[in-house]
Amino acid sequence: QIGVLDVDICGPSLPKIFGVEGEQVHQSGSGWSPVYVDDNLSLMSVGFLLSKADEAVIWRGPKKNGMIKQFLRDVDWGEIDYLLIDTPPGTSDEHLSIAQYLKESDVDGAIVITTPQEVALLDVRKEITFCRKVDLPIIGVVENMSSFVCPKCKVSTQIFPASTGGGQKMAEDMNVPFLGSLPLDPRIGKCCDEGKSFLTEVPDSPATQAYKQIMSKIVEYCTKRNENRESDSGEMKTN
Amino acid sequence: AGKKVGLLDVDLCGPSIPRMFNVHQQDIHQCSEGWLPVFVDKEQKLALMSIGFLVENEQDAIIWRGPKKTAMIKQFLKDVVWRDLDYLIIDTPPGTTDEHISAIENLKAYNPDGAILVTTPQAVSVGDVKREITFCRKTHIPVIGLIENMSGFVCPNCTECTNVFSKGGGQALAKEYHVPFLGCIPLDPELSKSCDEGKDFVEHYEGSPTLQAIQKVVDRLVKIDRDLP
């Protein structure tokens, strides 16, 4: 059971990506119900609260923080195994609010996404610094848009060359795990635009394999952390 | 050509502009009138200001909430001694929040020419940029035009063009919202590398279709500027 919380307040794209654009959020006694994409996948986004597709959310920090607080407090996720929070780029209000409001919840960690070029790594190193400053564990780094295979001649090109070693070298330099690279498959963007699941639509893409490998590493990390948590509390009980 | 341009980087959390111009090692100096921008060239035709120049270590994060960002942007617009410029370009991060609101509020008195919007072709990006158009309308900022970036990739091996991030979304958006379409810019790995190395793409990649597309956009912008009242 997975809940996804979209805290990109100004650019809420997840409803479109999950194929549930235009759906409504309902309120009940137990809080706001997220929108169900599937039986085991629910989503909350400010996108569901806007009346028009081009409505701009022109909010300063405090108002964004208020919305994020409300999302964390009032959404009735039910029993979920994972809550994924998708943040915009940056190290500002959205990120600080998530870190602060979830301080007591023993967050498993952050997955940091980069593209291979140095200009992107420049920003992402700062994200890693941010995680360290707010004591947020780092599950690992994912390098997106890694390489492109021409559908005609099958030759691979780096559209965004890793001129300084890419995500893998950066992860090594900053002493964080590297979870993997995702190749640039134009069908990923197409599926996002159409609200379809790329993993279901294009199961034989190298990108699908890469996604699955990265996901299994994340699950392994979280499972291990959970086991450690349980064994810690077990020891306390015996004592 | 020959114009004096100032470039203000208000992406406070992700200030990439100094690196792209290979001036990231430089410092800001003060004079009696305020802060001096960093000049990229000997002739002092291109001046930059970015929080990147004020940060010691590139790994240091600017972990600021809205009010602090707002104050910094106000200071950039008030205290930098740009001197006589033909163009002042303000590069904002994506969004419609503190940076954008502050930039507009502080510039309103100077009657800004308008905003240039950049999208990539796919619907997910176009969805965000629609909101940027709404923002401009709500804040009474004219939309000078829209650019469709990362529009197609020509394989260097077989010259087959693939629409890596779809195609045409920007052009359709411009038509739907009646804003001028400034052009499509194809992907070129050399542009990405040039930005990383702070190399002058214009100087080194004359034959690149990407450069030619960028040149066409600039020509259109200069023409629009000439036609402004």
XYZ file of C-alpha atoms in Angstrom:
468
model
C 0.000 0.000 0.000
C 1.567 3.244 -1.164
C 0.584 6.833 -0.561
C 2.132 9.603 -2.659
C 2.117 13.204 -1.485
C 2.863 15.881 -4.086
C 4.308 18.929 -2.337
C 5.246 20.777 -5.507
C 2.613 23.352 -4.652
C 3.309 25.636 -7.645
C 3.791 22.871 -10.205
C 1.559 19.932 -9.172
C 2.136 17.491 -12.033
C 1.444 14.182 -10.279
C -2.309 14.068 -10.988
C -1.554 14.180 -14.735
C 1.325 11.683 -14.468
C -0.893 9.213 -12.594
C -3.803 9.660 -15.002
C -6.148 11.139 -12.383
C -6.224 14.781 -13.455
C -9.580 16.378 -12.727
C -10.479 14.047 -9.868
C -11.905 15.466 -6.661
C -10.751 15.156 -3.095
C -13.506 14.276 -0.634
C -13.766 15.230 3.002
C -15.132 12.927 5.660
C -15.113 12.633 9.442
C -11.684 11.036 9.314
C -10.167 13.754 7.126
C -9.413 14.240 3.426
C -9.494 11.162 1.274
C -6.638 10.885 -1.191
C -7.398 9.997 -4.797
C -6.949 6.299 -5.559
C -4.994 5.569 -8.722
C -5.194 1.857 -8.016
C -6.320 -0.261 -5.061
C -2.874 -0.001 -3.529
C -1.842 3.475 -4.718
C -3.272 6.781 -3.535
C -2.259 10.351 -4.269
C -2.735 13.765 -2.709
C -1.824 16.951 -4.550
C -2.824 20.601 -4.544
C -3.662 19.902 -8.195
C -6.915 18.267 -7.044
C -7.939 21.439 -5.223
C -7.643 23.786 -8.211
C -10.740 24.668 -10.188
C -8.984 25.125 -13.566
C -6.061 23.316 -15.217
C -4.130 26.575 -15.680
C -4.866 28.025 -12.254
C -1.661 29.391 -10.766
C -0.848 28.886 -7.098
C 0.799 32.228 -6.381
C 1.723 31.664 -2.751
C 4.597 32.802 -0.618
C 6.338 30.446 1.783
C 4.016 30.678 4.830
C 0.925 29.761 2.814
C 2.727 26.829 1.192
C 3.813 25.652 4.644
C 0.217 25.828 5.860
C -0.924 23.642 2.974
C 1.834 21.092 3.562
C 0.958 20.947 7.270
C -2.668 20.353 6.347
C -1.727 17.606 3.904
C 0.356 15.833 6.546
C -2.239 16.241 9.271
C -5.598 15.874 7.559
C -5.174 13.304 4.784
C -6.586 9.921 5.765
C -4.100 7.610 4.061
C -5.426 4.520 5.791
C -2.954 1.703 6.456
C -0.017 2.239 4.122
C 3.382 0.580 3.817
C 5.099 3.539 2.154
C 4.439 7.259 2.038
C 6.409 8.897 -0.776
C 6.744 12.670 -0.733
C 7.647 14.310 -4.027
C 9.298 17.700 -3.546
C 10.218 20.363 -6.110
C 13.939 21.168 -6.537
C 15.465 23.457 -3.921
C 16.219 23.696 -0.221
C 13.499 26.047 0.891
C 10.055 26.186 2.487
C 8.664 22.904 1.157
C 11.770 20.954 2.143
C 12.177 22.584 5.555
C 8.493 22.061 6.354
C 8.569 18.371 5.455
C 11.738 17.857 7.496
C 10.350 19.730 10.503
C 6.808 18.360 10.525
C 8.018 14.793 10.119
C 10.861 15.061 12.640
C 9.096 12.801 15.153
C 8.084 10.249 12.527
C 11.534 8.672 12.001
C 11.560 9.244 8.257
C 13.422 6.461 6.447
C 15.237 8.918 4.248
C 15.545 10.907 1.083
C 16.038 9.684 -2.460
C 18.006 12.326 -4.321
C 17.571 12.563 -8.082
C 20.070 14.175 -10.425
C 20.870 14.296 -14.119
C 24.463 13.618 -15.222
C 25.738 17.113 -15.950
C 27.812 19.193 -13.533
C 25.297 22.060 -13.577
C 22.729 19.633 -12.091
C 25.211 18.072 -9.661
C 25.975 21.557 -8.338
C 22.380 21.797 -7.134
C 22.136 18.224 -5.930
C 25.235 18.428 -3.727
C 23.370 21.185 -1.900
C 20.367 18.863 -1.480
C 22.674 16.333 0.181
C 24.065 19.063 2.447
C 20.477 20.008 3.326
C 19.644 16.401 4.287
C 22.675 16.278 6.549
C 21.818 19.601 8.194
C 18.272 18.469 9.030
C 19.391 14.941 10.047
C 17.523 13.289 7.219
C 19.151 9.971 6.237
C 19.969 9.602 2.552
C 18.730 6.390 0.969
C 20.750 7.154 -2.142
C 21.254 9.027 -5.408
C 19.535 8.204 -8.697
C 20.936 9.490 -11.973
C 18.061 10.227 -14.357
C 18.296 10.858 -18.125
C 21.555 8.949 -18.194
C 21.956 7.941 -21.792
C 19.864 7.800 -24.907
C 19.693 4.872 -27.332
C 18.745 5.946 -30.844
C 15.688 3.895 -31.881
C 17.034 3.738 -35.457
C 20.740 2.850 -35.224
C 20.807 1.721 -31.548
C 23.936 3.788 -30.834
C 23.976 5.204 -27.320
C 24.619 8.927 -26.760
C 24.852 10.936 -23.565
C 22.540 13.857 -24.256
C 23.571 15.382 -20.927
C 27.242 14.394 -20.735
C 28.608 13.521 -17.321
C 31.500 15.926 -17.749
C 32.572 15.557 -14.112
C 31.686 11.898 -13.544
C 27.909 12.153 -13.179
C 25.731 10.998 -10.307
C 27.856 7.978 -9.460
C 31.063 9.954 -8.881
C 29.184 12.629 -6.985
C 27.631 9.985 -4.724
C 31.094 8.501 -4.082
C 32.606 11.911 -3.359
C 29.822 12.749 -0.924
C 29.823 9.302 0.636
C 26.215 8.406 -0.147
C 24.893 5.222 -1.826
C 24.377 5.282 -5.593
C 21.118 3.515 -6.437
C 21.451 3.455 -10.215
C 21.071 5.204 -13.550
C 17.938 5.569 -15.644
C 18.343 5.785 -19.398
C 16.375 8.386 -21.362
C 13.535 6.575 -23.049
C 11.144 8.935 -24.884
C 8.306 6.609 -23.953
C 8.711 7.567 -20.274
C 7.765 11.171 -20.993
C 4.954 9.991 -23.264
C 3.506 7.760 -20.545
C 3.709 10.603 -18.013
C 1.876 12.863 -20.430
C -0.805 10.240 -20.987
C -1.108 9.255 -17.329
C -0.071 5.656 -18.051
C 2.299 3.408 -16.145
C 5.565 3.127 -18.104
C 6.441 -0.129 -16.308
C 3.180 -1.671 -17.549
C 3.184 -0.128 -21.044
C 6.854 -0.770 -21.913
C 7.966 -3.767 -19.844
C 10.907 -4.611 -22.131
C 12.614 -1.212 -22.053
C 16.078 -1.095 -20.448
C 14.633 1.805 -18.444
C 12.014 -0.538 -16.926
C 14.774 -2.898 -15.787
C 16.696 0.029 -14.337
C 13.614 1.317 -12.484
C 12.980 -2.128 -11.001
C 16.566 -2.511 -9.827
C 16.488 0.907 -8.162
C 13.126 0.166 -6.540
C 14.357 -3.136 -5.112
C 17.337 -1.354 -3.527
C 14.990 1.163 -1.912
C 12.696 -1.586 -0.620
C 15.710 -3.482 0.729
C 16.924 -0.382 2.565
C 13.513 0.315 4.085
C 12.944 -3.319 5.069
C 16.325 -3.459 6.810
C 15.628 -0.197 8.618
C 12.266 -1.507 9.760
C 13.835 -4.720 11.026
C 16.428 -2.712 12.973
C 13.642 -0.573 14.401
C 11.691 -3.631 15.525
C 14.705 -5.411 17.002
C 15.651 -2.211 18.887
C 12.220 -1.965 20.444
C 12.345 -5.735 21.167
C 15.548 -5.247 23.150
C 14.015 -2.400 25.098
C 11.025 -4.562 26.004
C 13.195 -7.392 27.326
C 15.192 -4.961 29.431
C 25.632 42.399 -30.788
C 27.534 45.007 -28.875
C 24.780 45.486 -26.303
C 25.432 45.770 -22.574
C 23.616 43.011 -20.705
C 23.128 42.357 -17.016
C 22.093 38.879 -15.869
C 20.620 38.470 -12.403
C 20.361 34.923 -11.087
C 17.518 34.708 -8.567
C 17.603 30.923 -8.247
C 18.887 31.283 -4.703
C 18.814 27.561 -3.866
C 20.387 26.462 -7.146
C 22.618 29.260 -8.472
C 24.186 27.758 -11.602
C 24.882 30.940 -13.583
C 28.435 31.616 -12.271
C 29.553 28.114 -13.283
C 27.974 28.413 -16.742
C 30.090 31.497 -17.400
C 33.211 30.079 -15.739
C 33.357 32.891 -13.181
C 32.357 30.814 -10.152
C 35.701 31.407 -8.431
C 35.201 35.173 -8.419
C 34.111 37.359 -5.537
C 31.744 40.297 -5.291
C 33.359 43.629 -4.604
C 31.728 46.633 -3.068
C 32.053 50.255 -4.106
C 30.608 53.398 -2.568
C 27.414 53.015 -4.601
C 26.839 49.368 -3.757
C 27.781 45.908 -5.025
C 29.687 45.552 -8.260
C 28.511 42.763 -10.533
C 30.997 40.260 -11.924
C 31.976 40.957 -15.516
C 32.334 37.947 -17.760
C 34.274 39.747 -20.480
C 37.133 42.272 -20.678
C 34.936 44.808 -22.468
C 32.495 44.620 -19.532
C 29.504 44.043 -21.797
C 28.090 41.151 -19.738
C 27.615 41.558 -15.986
C 26.404 38.851 -13.618
C 25.036 38.770 -10.120
C 24.261 35.579 -8.248
C 24.194 34.320 -4.694
C 26.660 31.758 -6.012
C 29.380 34.436 -5.708
C 28.603 34.917 -2.014
C 28.876 31.242 -1.073
C 32.313 29.977 0.014
C 31.956 26.280 -0.668
C 29.937 25.018 -3.654
C 28.403 22.295 -1.464
C 26.987 24.867 0.962
C 23.208 24.910 0.770
C 21.116 28.073 0.982
C 18.443 26.764 3.327
C 16.196 29.792 3.452
C 12.489 30.254 3.824
C 10.562 32.748 1.729
C 11.114 35.979 3.704
C 14.905 35.643 3.607
C 14.844 34.917 -0.123
C 12.600 37.936 -0.649
C 15.040 40.181 1.214
C 18.003 38.921 -0.814
C 16.228 39.534 -4.112
C 15.273 43.033 -2.981
C 18.932 43.676 -2.156
C 20.083 42.360 -5.533
C 17.705 44.679 -7.318
C 18.431 47.690 -5.132
C 22.142 47.493 -4.264
C 23.844 46.148 -7.378
C 25.528 48.858 -9.429
C 24.523 47.709 -12.910
C 25.374 51.089 -14.478
C 24.079 51.639 -18.035
C 22.583 48.491 -19.473
C 20.691 47.808 -22.674
C 19.108 44.683 -21.138
C 18.686 43.360 -17.597
C 17.693 39.700 -17.672
C 16.438 38.015 -14.524
C 16.709 34.232 -14.457
C 14.154 32.685 -12.111
C 13.710 29.094 -10.927
C 10.475 27.330 -11.930
C 7.372 28.219 -9.910
C 5.084 31.073 -8.971
C 6.273 31.786 -5.461
C 8.519 34.041 -3.367
C 11.233 34.617 -5.985
C 8.764 35.474 -8.714
C 6.485 37.601 -6.559
C 9.466 39.511 -5.119
C 11.082 40.098 -8.490
C 7.838 41.537 -9.884
C 7.135 43.659 -6.802
C 10.588 45.215 -6.865
C 10.588 45.793 -10.608
C 7.057 47.130 -11.035
C 8.173 50.732 -10.680
C 10.575 50.276 -13.601
C 7.939 49.033 -16.041
C 9.564 45.726 -17.023
C 9.299 44.776 -20.693
C 7.962 41.373 -19.799
C 8.618 37.705 -19.295
C 10.161 35.117 -21.577
C 8.722 31.703 -20.781
C 10.648 28.513 -21.404
C 9.030 25.097 -21.608
C 10.011 21.656 -22.785
C 7.627 20.049 -25.264
C 5.848 17.485 -23.094
C 2.399 17.997 -21.604
C 3.629 17.733 -18.011
C 5.919 20.764 -18.517
C 3.377 22.654 -20.572
C 0.967 22.187 -17.647
C 3.358 24.024 -15.339
C 4.097 26.764 -17.844
C 0.357 27.407 -18.340
C 0.391 28.455 -14.691
C 3.344 30.757 -15.385
C 1.236 32.446 -18.091
C -1.590 32.844 -15.576
C 0.912 34.325 -13.101
C 2.045 36.887 -15.676
C -1.563 37.821 -16.450
C -2.430 38.186 -12.776
C 0.629 40.359 -12.079
C 0.158 42.373 -15.307
C 3.502 41.362 -16.736
C 3.428 41.145 -20.539
C 4.505 37.820 -22.007
C 7.199 38.658 -24.531
C 7.130 35.141 -25.873
C 7.531 31.427 -25.322
C 10.446 29.119 -26.169
C 10.197 25.350 -26.631
C 13.513 23.990 -25.301
C 14.907 20.451 -25.642
C 12.812 20.100 -28.780
C 14.112 17.022 -30.539
C 17.485 15.297 -30.623
C 19.438 14.489 -33.768
C 21.467 11.304 -33.358
C 25.138 12.164 -34.066
C 25.593 8.709 -35.593
C 22.724 8.384 -38.076
C 21.127 11.894 -37.965
C 17.694 10.440 -37.123
C 15.731 12.993 -35.121
C 13.952 11.632 -32.035
C 11.507 13.675 -29.994
C 12.981 12.688 -26.654
C 10.608 14.887 -24.698
C 7.798 14.875 -27.248
C 7.365 17.797 -29.696
C 5.200 20.789 -30.350
C 3.757 21.276 -26.871
C 5.287 24.721 -26.509
C 4.146 25.844 -29.919
C 0.587 24.655 -29.226
C 0.608 26.374 -25.833
C 1.682 29.679 -27.376
C -1.142 29.412 -29.912
C -3.743 28.493 -27.275
C -2.859 31.450 -25.060
C -2.127 33.923 -27.880
C 1.456 34.573 -26.888
C 4.276 34.987 -29.432
C 6.159 31.769 -30.153
C 9.882 32.505 -30.236
C 11.124 29.138 -31.501
C 12.135 25.524 -30.859
C 15.609 24.710 -29.551
C 16.868 21.167 -30.233
C 19.017 19.242 -27.743
C 22.795 19.340 -28.229
C 25.118 17.519 -25.815
C 27.785 20.145 -26.595
C 25.564 22.844 -25.094
C 25.241 20.858 -21.875
C 29.027 20.343 -21.817
C 29.675 24.016 -22.541
C 27.479 25.059 -19.624
C 29.335 22.630 -17.368
C 32.714 23.943 -18.474
C 31.746 27.603 -18.641
C 32.751 27.533 -22.291
C 31.346 29.983 -24.802
C 28.995 27.809 -26.894
C 28.498 30.629 -29.390
C 32.222 30.882 -30.040
C 32.992 27.163 -30.301
C 29.964 25.564 -31.965
C 29.057 27.781 -34.896
C 27.660 24.926 -36.977
C 25.339 23.590 -34.285
C 21.632 23.593 -35.225
C 20.998 24.407 -31.558
C 23.076 27.574 -31.811
C 21.299 28.538 -35.017
C 17.938 28.050 -33.275
C 19.066 30.141 -30.286
C 20.295 32.862 -32.667
C 16.877 32.957 -34.375
C 15.189 33.367 -30.958
C 17.548 36.210 -30.049
C 16.906 37.905 -33.410
C 13.164 37.694 -32.762
C 13.606 39.144 -29.266
C 15.694 42.048 -30.555
C 13.039 42.772 -33.178
C 10.278 42.650 -30.530
C 12.318 45.039 -28.379
C 12.752 47.438 -31.305
C 8.999 47.409 -31.864
C 8.154 48.144 -28.227
C 6.783 51.653 -27.574
